[in-house]
Tab-separated table of C-alpha atoms in Angstrom:
chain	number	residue	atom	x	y	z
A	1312	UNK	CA	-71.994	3.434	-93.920
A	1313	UNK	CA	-68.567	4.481	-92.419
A	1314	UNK	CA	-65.496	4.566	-94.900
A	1315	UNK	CA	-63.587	1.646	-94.578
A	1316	UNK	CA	-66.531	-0.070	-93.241
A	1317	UNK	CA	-68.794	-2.978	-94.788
A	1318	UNK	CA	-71.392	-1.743	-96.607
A	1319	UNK	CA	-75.021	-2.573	-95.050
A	1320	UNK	CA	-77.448	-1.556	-97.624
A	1321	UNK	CA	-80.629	1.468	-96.571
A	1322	UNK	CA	-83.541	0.331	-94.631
A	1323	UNK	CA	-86.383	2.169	-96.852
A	1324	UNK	CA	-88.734	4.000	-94.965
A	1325	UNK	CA	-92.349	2.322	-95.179
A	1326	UNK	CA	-95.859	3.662	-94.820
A	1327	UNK	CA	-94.664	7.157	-96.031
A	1328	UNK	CA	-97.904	8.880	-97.233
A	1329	UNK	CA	-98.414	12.113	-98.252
A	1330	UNK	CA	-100.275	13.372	-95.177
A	1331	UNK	CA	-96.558	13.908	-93.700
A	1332	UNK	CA	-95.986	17.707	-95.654
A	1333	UNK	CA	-99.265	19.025	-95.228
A	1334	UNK	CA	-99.479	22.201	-93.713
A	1335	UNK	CA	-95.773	22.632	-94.795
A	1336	UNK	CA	-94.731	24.937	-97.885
A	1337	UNK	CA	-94.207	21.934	-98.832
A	1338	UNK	CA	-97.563	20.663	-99.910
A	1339	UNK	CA	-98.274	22.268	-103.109
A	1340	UNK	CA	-96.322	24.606	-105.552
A	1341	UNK	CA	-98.555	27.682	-104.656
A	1342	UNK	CA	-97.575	27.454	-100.929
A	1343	UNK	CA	-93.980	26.897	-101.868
A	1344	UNK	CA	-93.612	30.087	-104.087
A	1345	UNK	CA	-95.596	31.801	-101.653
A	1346	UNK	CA	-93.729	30.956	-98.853
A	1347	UNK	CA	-90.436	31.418	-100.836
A	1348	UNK	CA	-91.553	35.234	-101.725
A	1349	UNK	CA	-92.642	35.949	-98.262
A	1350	UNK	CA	-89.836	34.898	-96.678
A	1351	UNK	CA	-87.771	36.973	-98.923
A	1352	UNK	CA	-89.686	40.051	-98.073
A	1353	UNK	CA	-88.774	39.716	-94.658
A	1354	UNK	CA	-85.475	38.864	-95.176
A	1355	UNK	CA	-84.720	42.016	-96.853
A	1356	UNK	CA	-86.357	43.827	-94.349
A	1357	UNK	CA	-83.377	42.210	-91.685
A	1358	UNK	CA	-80.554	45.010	-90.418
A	1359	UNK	CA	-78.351	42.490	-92.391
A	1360	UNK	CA	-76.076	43.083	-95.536
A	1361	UNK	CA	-75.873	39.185	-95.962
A	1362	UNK	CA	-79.352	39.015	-95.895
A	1363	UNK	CA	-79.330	41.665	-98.389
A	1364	UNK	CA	-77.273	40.317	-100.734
A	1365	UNK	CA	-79.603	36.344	-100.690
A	1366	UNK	CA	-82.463	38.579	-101.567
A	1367	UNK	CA	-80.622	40.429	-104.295
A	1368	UNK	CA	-79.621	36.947	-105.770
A	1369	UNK	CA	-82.379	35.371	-105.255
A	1370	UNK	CA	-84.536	38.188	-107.142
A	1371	UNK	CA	-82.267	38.656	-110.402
A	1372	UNK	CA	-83.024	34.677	-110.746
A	1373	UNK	CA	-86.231	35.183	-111.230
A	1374	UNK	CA	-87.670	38.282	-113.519
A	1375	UNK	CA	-91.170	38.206	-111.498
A	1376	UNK	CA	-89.319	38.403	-108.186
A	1377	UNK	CA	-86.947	41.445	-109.148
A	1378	UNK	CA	-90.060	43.383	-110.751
A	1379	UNK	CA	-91.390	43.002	-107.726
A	1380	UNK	CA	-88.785	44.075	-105.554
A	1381	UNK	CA	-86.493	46.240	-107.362
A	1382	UNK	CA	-87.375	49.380	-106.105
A	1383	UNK	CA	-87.058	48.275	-102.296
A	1384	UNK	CA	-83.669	46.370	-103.339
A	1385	UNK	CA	-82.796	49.521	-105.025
A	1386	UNK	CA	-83.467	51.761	-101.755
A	1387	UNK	CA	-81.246	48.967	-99.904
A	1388	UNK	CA	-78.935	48.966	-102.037
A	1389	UNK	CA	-78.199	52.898	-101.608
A	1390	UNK	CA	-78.691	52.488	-97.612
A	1391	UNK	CA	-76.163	50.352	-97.334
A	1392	UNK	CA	-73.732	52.184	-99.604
A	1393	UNK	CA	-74.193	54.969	-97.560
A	1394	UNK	CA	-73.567	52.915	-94.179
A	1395	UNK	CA	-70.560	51.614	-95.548
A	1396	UNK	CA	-69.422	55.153	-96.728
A	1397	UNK	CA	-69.633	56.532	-92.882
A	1398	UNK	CA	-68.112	53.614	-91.423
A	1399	UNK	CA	-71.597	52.383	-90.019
A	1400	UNK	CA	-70.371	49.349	-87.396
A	1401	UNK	CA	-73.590	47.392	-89.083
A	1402	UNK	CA	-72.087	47.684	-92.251
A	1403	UNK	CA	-67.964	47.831	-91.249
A	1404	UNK	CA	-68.695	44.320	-89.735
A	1405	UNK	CA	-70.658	42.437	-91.736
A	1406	UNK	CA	-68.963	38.718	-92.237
A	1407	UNK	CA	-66.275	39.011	-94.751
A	1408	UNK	CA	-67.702	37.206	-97.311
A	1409	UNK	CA	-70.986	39.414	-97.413
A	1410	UNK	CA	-68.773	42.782	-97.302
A	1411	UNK	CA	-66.533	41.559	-100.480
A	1412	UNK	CA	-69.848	40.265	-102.383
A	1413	UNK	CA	-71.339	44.053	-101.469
A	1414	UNK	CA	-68.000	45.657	-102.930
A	1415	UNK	CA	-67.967	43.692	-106.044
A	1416	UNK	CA	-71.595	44.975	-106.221
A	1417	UNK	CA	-70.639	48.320	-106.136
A	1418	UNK	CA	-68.388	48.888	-108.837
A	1419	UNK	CA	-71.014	46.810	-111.257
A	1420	UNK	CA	-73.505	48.857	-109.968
A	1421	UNK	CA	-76.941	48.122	-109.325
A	1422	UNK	CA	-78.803	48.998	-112.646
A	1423	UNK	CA	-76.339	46.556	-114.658
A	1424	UNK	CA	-77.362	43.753	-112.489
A	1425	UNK	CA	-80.116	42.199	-114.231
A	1426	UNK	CA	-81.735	38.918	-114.375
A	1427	UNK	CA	-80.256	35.472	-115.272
A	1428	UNK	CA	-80.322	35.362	-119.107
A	1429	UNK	CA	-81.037	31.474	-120.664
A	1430	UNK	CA	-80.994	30.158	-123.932
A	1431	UNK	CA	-80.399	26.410	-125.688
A	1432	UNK	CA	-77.394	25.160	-127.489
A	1433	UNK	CA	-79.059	21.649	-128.656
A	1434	UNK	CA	-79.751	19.815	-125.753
A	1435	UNK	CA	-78.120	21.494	-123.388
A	1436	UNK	CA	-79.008	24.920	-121.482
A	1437	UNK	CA	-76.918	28.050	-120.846
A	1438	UNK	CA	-77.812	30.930	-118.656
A	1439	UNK	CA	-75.331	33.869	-117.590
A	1440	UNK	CA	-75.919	34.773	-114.212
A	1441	UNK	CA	-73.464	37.899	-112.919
A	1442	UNK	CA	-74.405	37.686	-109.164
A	1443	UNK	CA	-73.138	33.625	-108.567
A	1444	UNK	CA	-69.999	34.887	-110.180
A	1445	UNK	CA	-69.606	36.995	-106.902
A	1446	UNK	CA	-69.711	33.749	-104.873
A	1447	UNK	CA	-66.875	33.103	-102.622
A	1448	UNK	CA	-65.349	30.029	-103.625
A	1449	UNK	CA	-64.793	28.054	-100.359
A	1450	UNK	CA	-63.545	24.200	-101.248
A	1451	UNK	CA	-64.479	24.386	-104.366
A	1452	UNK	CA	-61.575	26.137	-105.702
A	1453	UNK	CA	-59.651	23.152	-103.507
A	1454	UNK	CA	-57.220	20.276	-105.257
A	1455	UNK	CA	-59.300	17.277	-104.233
A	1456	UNK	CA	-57.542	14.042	-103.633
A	1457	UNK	CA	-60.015	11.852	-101.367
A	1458	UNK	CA	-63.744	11.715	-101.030
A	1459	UNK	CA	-63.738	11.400	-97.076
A	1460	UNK	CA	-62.690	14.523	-95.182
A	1461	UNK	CA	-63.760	15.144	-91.448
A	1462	UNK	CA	-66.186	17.852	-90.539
A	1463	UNK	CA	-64.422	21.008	-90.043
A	1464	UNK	CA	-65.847	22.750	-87.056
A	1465	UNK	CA	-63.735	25.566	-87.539
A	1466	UNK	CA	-64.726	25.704	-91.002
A	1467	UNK	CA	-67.997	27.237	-92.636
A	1468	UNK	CA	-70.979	24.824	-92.119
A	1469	UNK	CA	-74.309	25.394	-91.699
A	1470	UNK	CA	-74.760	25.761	-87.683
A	1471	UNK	CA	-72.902	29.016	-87.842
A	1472	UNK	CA	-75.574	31.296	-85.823
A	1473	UNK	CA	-75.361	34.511	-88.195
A	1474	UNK	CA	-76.807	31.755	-90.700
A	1475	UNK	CA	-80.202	31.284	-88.415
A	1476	UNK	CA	-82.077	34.116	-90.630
A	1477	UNK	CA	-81.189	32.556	-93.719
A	1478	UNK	CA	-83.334	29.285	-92.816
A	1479	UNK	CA	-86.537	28.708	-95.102
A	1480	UNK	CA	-88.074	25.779	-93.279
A	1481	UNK	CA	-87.133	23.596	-90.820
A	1482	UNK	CA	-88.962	20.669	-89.606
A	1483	UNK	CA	-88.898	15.944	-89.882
A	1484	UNK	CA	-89.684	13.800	-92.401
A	1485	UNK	CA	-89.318	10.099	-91.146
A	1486	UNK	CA	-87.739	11.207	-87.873
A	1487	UNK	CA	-84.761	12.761	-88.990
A	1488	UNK	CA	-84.388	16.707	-88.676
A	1489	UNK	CA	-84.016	18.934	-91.747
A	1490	UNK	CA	-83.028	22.393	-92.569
A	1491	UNK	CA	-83.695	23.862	-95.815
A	1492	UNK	CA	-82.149	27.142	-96.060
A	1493	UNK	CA	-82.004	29.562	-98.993
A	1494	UNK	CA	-79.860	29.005	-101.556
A	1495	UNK	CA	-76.955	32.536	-101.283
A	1496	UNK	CA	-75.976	32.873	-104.688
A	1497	UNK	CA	-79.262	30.295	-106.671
A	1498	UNK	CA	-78.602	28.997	-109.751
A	1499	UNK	CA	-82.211	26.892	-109.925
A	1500	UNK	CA	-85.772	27.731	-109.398
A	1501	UNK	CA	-86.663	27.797	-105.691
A	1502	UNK	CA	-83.728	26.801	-104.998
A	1503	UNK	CA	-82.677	25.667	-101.590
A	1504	UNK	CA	-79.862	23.839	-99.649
A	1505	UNK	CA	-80.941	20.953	-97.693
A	1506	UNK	CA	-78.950	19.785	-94.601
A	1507	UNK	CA	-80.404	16.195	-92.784
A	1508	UNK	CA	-79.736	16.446	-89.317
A	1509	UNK	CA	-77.702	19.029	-88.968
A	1510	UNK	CA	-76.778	19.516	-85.570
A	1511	UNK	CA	-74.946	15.926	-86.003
A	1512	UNK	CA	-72.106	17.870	-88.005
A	1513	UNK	CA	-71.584	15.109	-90.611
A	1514	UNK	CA	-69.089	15.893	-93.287
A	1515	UNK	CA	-69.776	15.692	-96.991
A	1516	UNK	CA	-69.998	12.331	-97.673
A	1517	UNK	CA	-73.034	10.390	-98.163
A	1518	UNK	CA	-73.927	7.392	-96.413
A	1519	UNK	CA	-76.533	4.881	-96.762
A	1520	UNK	CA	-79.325	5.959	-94.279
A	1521	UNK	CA	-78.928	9.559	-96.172
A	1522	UNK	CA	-78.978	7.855	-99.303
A	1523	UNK	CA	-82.236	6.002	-98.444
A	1524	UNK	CA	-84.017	9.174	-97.003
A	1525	UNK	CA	-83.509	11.138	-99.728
A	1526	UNK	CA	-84.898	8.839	-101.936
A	1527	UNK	CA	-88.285	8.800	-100.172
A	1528	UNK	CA	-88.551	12.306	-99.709
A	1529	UNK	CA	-88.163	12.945	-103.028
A	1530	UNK	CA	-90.851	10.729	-103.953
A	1531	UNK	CA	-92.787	11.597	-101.423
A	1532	UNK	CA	-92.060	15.533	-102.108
A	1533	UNK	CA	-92.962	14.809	-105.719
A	1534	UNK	CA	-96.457	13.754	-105.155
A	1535	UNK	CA	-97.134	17.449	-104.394
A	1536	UNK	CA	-94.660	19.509	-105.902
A	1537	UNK	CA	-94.280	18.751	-109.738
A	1538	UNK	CA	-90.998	18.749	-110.646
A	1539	UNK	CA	-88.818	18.392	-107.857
A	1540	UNK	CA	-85.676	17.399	-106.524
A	1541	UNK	CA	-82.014	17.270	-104.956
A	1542	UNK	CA	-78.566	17.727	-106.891
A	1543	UNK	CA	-76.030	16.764	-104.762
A	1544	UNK	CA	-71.616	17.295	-105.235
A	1545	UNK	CA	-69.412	15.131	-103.650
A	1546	UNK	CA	-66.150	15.767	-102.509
A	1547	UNK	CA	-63.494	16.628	-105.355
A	1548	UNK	CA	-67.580	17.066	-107.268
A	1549	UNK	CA	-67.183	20.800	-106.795
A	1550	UNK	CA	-68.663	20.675	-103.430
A	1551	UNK	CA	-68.245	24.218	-101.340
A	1552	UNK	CA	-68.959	23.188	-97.865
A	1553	UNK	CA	-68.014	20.365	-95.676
A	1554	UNK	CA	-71.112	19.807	-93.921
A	1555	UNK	CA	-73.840	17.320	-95.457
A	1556	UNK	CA	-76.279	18.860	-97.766
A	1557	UNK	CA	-78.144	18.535	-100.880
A	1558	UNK	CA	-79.541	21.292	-103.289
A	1559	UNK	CA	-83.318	21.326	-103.601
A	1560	UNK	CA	-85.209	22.959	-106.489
A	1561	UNK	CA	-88.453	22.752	-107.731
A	1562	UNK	CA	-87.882	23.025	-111.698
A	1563	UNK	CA	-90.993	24.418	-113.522
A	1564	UNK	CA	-89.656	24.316	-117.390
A	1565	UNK	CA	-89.506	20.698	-117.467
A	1566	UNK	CA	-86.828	18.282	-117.029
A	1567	UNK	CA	-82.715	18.983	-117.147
A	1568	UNK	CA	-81.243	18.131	-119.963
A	1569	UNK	CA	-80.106	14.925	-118.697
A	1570	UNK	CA	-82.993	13.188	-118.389
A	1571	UNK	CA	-84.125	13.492	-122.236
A	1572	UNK	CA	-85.251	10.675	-123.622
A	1573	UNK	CA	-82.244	11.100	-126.495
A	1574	UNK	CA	-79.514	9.273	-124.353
A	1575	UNK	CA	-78.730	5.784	-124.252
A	1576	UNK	CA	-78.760	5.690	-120.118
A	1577	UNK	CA	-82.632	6.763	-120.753
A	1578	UNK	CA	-83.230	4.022	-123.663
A	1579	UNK	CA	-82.026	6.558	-126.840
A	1580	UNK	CA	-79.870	5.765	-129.110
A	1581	UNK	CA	-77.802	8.970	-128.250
A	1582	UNK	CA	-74.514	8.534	-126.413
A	1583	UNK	CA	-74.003	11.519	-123.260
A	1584	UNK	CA	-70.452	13.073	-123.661
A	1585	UNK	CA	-69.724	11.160	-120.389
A	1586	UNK	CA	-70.648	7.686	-118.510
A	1587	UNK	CA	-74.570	8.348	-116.568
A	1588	UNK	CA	-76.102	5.532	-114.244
A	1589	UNK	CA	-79.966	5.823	-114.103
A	1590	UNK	CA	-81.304	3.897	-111.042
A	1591	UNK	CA	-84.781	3.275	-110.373
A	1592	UNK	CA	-84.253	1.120	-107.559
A	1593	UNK	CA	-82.900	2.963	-103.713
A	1594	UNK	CA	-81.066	-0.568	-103.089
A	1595	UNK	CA	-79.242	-0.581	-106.502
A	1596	UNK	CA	-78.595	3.102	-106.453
A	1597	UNK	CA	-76.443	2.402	-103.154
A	1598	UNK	CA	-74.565	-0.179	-104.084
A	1599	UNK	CA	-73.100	1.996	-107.266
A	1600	UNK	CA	-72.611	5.115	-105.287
A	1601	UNK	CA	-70.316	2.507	-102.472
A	1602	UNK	CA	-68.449	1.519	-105.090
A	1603	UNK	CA	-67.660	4.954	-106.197
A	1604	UNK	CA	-66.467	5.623	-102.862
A	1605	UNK	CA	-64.736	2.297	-102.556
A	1606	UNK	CA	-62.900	3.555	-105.888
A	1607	UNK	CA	-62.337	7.165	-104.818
A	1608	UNK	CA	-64.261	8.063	-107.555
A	1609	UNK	CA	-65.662	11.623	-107.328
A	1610	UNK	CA	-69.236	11.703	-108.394
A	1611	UNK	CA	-72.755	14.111	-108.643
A	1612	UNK	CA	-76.091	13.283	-108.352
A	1613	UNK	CA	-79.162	14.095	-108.914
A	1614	UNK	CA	-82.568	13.060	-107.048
A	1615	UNK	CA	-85.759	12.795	-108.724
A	1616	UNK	CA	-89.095	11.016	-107.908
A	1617	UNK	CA	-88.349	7.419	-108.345
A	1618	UNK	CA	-85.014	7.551	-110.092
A	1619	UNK	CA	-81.305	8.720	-109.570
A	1620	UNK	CA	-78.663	9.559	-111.991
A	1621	UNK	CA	-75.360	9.327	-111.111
A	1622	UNK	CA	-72.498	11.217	-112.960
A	1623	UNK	CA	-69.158	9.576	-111.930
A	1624	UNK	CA	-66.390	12.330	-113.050
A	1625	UNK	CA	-62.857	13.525	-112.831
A	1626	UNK	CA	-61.783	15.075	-109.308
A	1627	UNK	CA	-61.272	19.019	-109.030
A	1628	UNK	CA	-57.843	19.756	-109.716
A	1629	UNK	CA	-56.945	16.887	-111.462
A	1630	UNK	CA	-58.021	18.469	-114.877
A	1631	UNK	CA	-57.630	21.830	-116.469
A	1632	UNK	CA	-61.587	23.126	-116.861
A	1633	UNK	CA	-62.145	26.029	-119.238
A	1634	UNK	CA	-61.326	29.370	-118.743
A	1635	UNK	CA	-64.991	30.051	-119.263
A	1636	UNK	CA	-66.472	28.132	-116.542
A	1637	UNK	CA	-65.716	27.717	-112.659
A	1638	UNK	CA	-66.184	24.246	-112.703
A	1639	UNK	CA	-69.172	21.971	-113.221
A	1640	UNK	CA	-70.938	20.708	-110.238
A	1641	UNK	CA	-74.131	18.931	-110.687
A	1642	UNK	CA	-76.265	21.341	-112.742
A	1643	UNK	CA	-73.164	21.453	-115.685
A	1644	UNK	CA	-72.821	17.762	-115.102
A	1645	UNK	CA	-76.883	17.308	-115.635
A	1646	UNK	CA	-76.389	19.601	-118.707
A	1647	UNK	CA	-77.758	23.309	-117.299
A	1648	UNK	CA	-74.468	25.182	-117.068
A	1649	UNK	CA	-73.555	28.589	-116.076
A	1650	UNK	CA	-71.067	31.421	-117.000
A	1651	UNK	CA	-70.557	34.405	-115.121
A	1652	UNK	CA	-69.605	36.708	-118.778
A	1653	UNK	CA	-71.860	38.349	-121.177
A	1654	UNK	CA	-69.032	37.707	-123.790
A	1655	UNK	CA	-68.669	33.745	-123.153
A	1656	UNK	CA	-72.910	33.558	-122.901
A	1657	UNK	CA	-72.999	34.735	-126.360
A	1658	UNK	CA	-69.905	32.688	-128.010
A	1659	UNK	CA	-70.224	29.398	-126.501
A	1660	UNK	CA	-71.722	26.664	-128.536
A	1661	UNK	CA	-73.218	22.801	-128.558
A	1662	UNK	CA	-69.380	21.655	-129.283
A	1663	UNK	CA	-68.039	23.603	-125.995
A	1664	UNK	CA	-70.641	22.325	-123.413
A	1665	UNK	CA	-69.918	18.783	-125.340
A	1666	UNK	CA	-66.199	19.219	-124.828
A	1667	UNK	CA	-65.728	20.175	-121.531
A	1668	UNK	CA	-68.409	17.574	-120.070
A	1669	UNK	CA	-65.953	14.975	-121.805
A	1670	UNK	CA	-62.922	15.995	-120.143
A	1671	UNK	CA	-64.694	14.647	-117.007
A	1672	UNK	CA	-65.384	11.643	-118.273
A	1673	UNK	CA	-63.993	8.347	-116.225
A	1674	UNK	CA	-64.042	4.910	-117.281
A	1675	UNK	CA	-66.527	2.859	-115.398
């Protein structure tokens, strides 16, 4: 599917079986979290202060992972604050982005780091996390006016080379090339980025074929790996980078909060503070997400085995979010939000998380 173009509906992918991930980290959730923790150790052992700081995040997500490795993060941690104090050239020029994170991270300090704190406001879930607050922004601090933008070369994508480390797994499913790298700054357990053929440079804006392949990898993906699947942001969605991807995860404490039984789009009687789609069939999915992008509707998703939600929502910048939030992307929008203050993860109630998920609401 081009913009502008007719639409011509996914070809699904037939005789899929689930010989296809074996041998992969894929292929059960023992070899996932064991290929997730080793390739963190090795990460952090990488001459690398961007590779530093994924570890870092990646361990305060988790409390097993930063028991495990706080005293070698610690020991990092002062290395490269003394590298950086004697103008060490490894250190001095480190990518931009990975030497302001590392600043910020000094004058916190590493003992007040922590891990992600959750708790439940009725159906919905909260959890402060300090170290995404450090996230460079990118496009998603952009005014948004159209769903189609061109890839960028010049911009940050995802075949930048000082990125190659940061690659979990890399392999095909159905013929088409993947690269799952680790998620910078996670938000969700085992969380990953997922880019589909990413040497083709397409920008962020889904098309059929996409559409369709992500559909049967996460069914296929969920006959293994309980409790998986992809959010994805479109443009003007709170989307950061202009390069096709998806956000994988692998969610052990049962399902988001948008998926409860409770809501009408689920067969409850209770209404969500804003218009879902449920789709349990690829071809039907499409055809609502085309006409969201025949309407210049912003919209996230999210991808699990056998079904798709789909949040259509108000474009960044065309709404005033609260001060307390940087904008929800599809984890807010699927009711799992995060705040980046100690002070707002302790105030905020039910009636905030229900308020600011109405704002977004568009009629459809």
């Amino acid at each position: 599917f081009t913009r502008g173009a007719t639409i011509r509906y996914p070809t699904r992918m037939n005789g899929i079986i689930g010989t296809e991930m074996q041998g992969t980290p894929f292929s059960s959730p023992a070899a996932l979290r064991a290929a997730f923790d080793d390739g963190l150790n090795k990460l952090l052992r990488h001459d690398s202060l961007g590779a530093f700081v994924l570890v870092l995040a990646n361990a305060s997500h988790e409390p097993s992972a930063l028991d495990r490795l706080r005293a070698p993060l610690a020991e990092a941690f002062a290395g490269w604050s003394a590298r950086i104090d004697r103008r060490d050239p490894r250190a001095t020029d480190a990518a931009r982005d990975d030497a302001e994170v590392f600043a910020s991270l000094r004058r916190l300090g590493f003992a007040s780091l922590g891990v992600t704190r959750c708790r439940r406001l009725g159906p919905w879930e909260l959890q402060f996390n300090r170290l995404r607050a450090l996230r460079p922004p990118r496009l998603s601090s952009t005014r948004v006016r159209q769903l189609y933008k061109p890839f960028d070369p010049e911009g940050f994508h995802f075949n930048k080379p000082f990125l190659r480390r940061e690659v979990f797994w890399e392999g095909e499913f159905a013929g088409t090339p993947l690269r799952v790298f680790y998620n910078k700054f996670p938000f969700a357990e085992l969380h990953g980025l997922l880019v589909p053929d990413p040497q083709a440079n397409r920008p962020q804006f889904l098309d059929a074929d996409t559409h369709a392949l992500i559909w049967d990898l996460t069914e296929h993906l969920g006959q293994t790996l309980p409790g998986v699947g992809f959010g994805y942001n479109a443009r003007g969605a709170y989307a950061s980078v202009n390069h096709l991807h998806l956000q994988m995860f692998m969610r052990s404490t049962g399902r988001y909060p948008v998926e409860a039984a409770q809501w009408v789009h689920n067969g409850g009687a209770e209404r969500y503070p804003l218009v879902v789609q449920r789709h349990v069939n690829c071809v039907g999915a499409w055809r609502s997400v085309a006409g969201l992008h025949a309407s210049e509707t912003s919209y996230n998703l999210l991808y699990r085995p056998g079904c798709l939600y789909i949040l259509p929502r108000a474009m960044q910048g065309s709404y005033a979010h609260s001060g307390w939030t940087g904008g929800f992307a599809w984890s807010e929008m699927a009711g799992a939000v995060t705040v980046f203050d100690p002070a707002d993860f302790e105030r905020l109630n039910r009636a905030d998380i229900d308020a600011e998920l109405a704002r977004l609401s568009v009629a459809r």
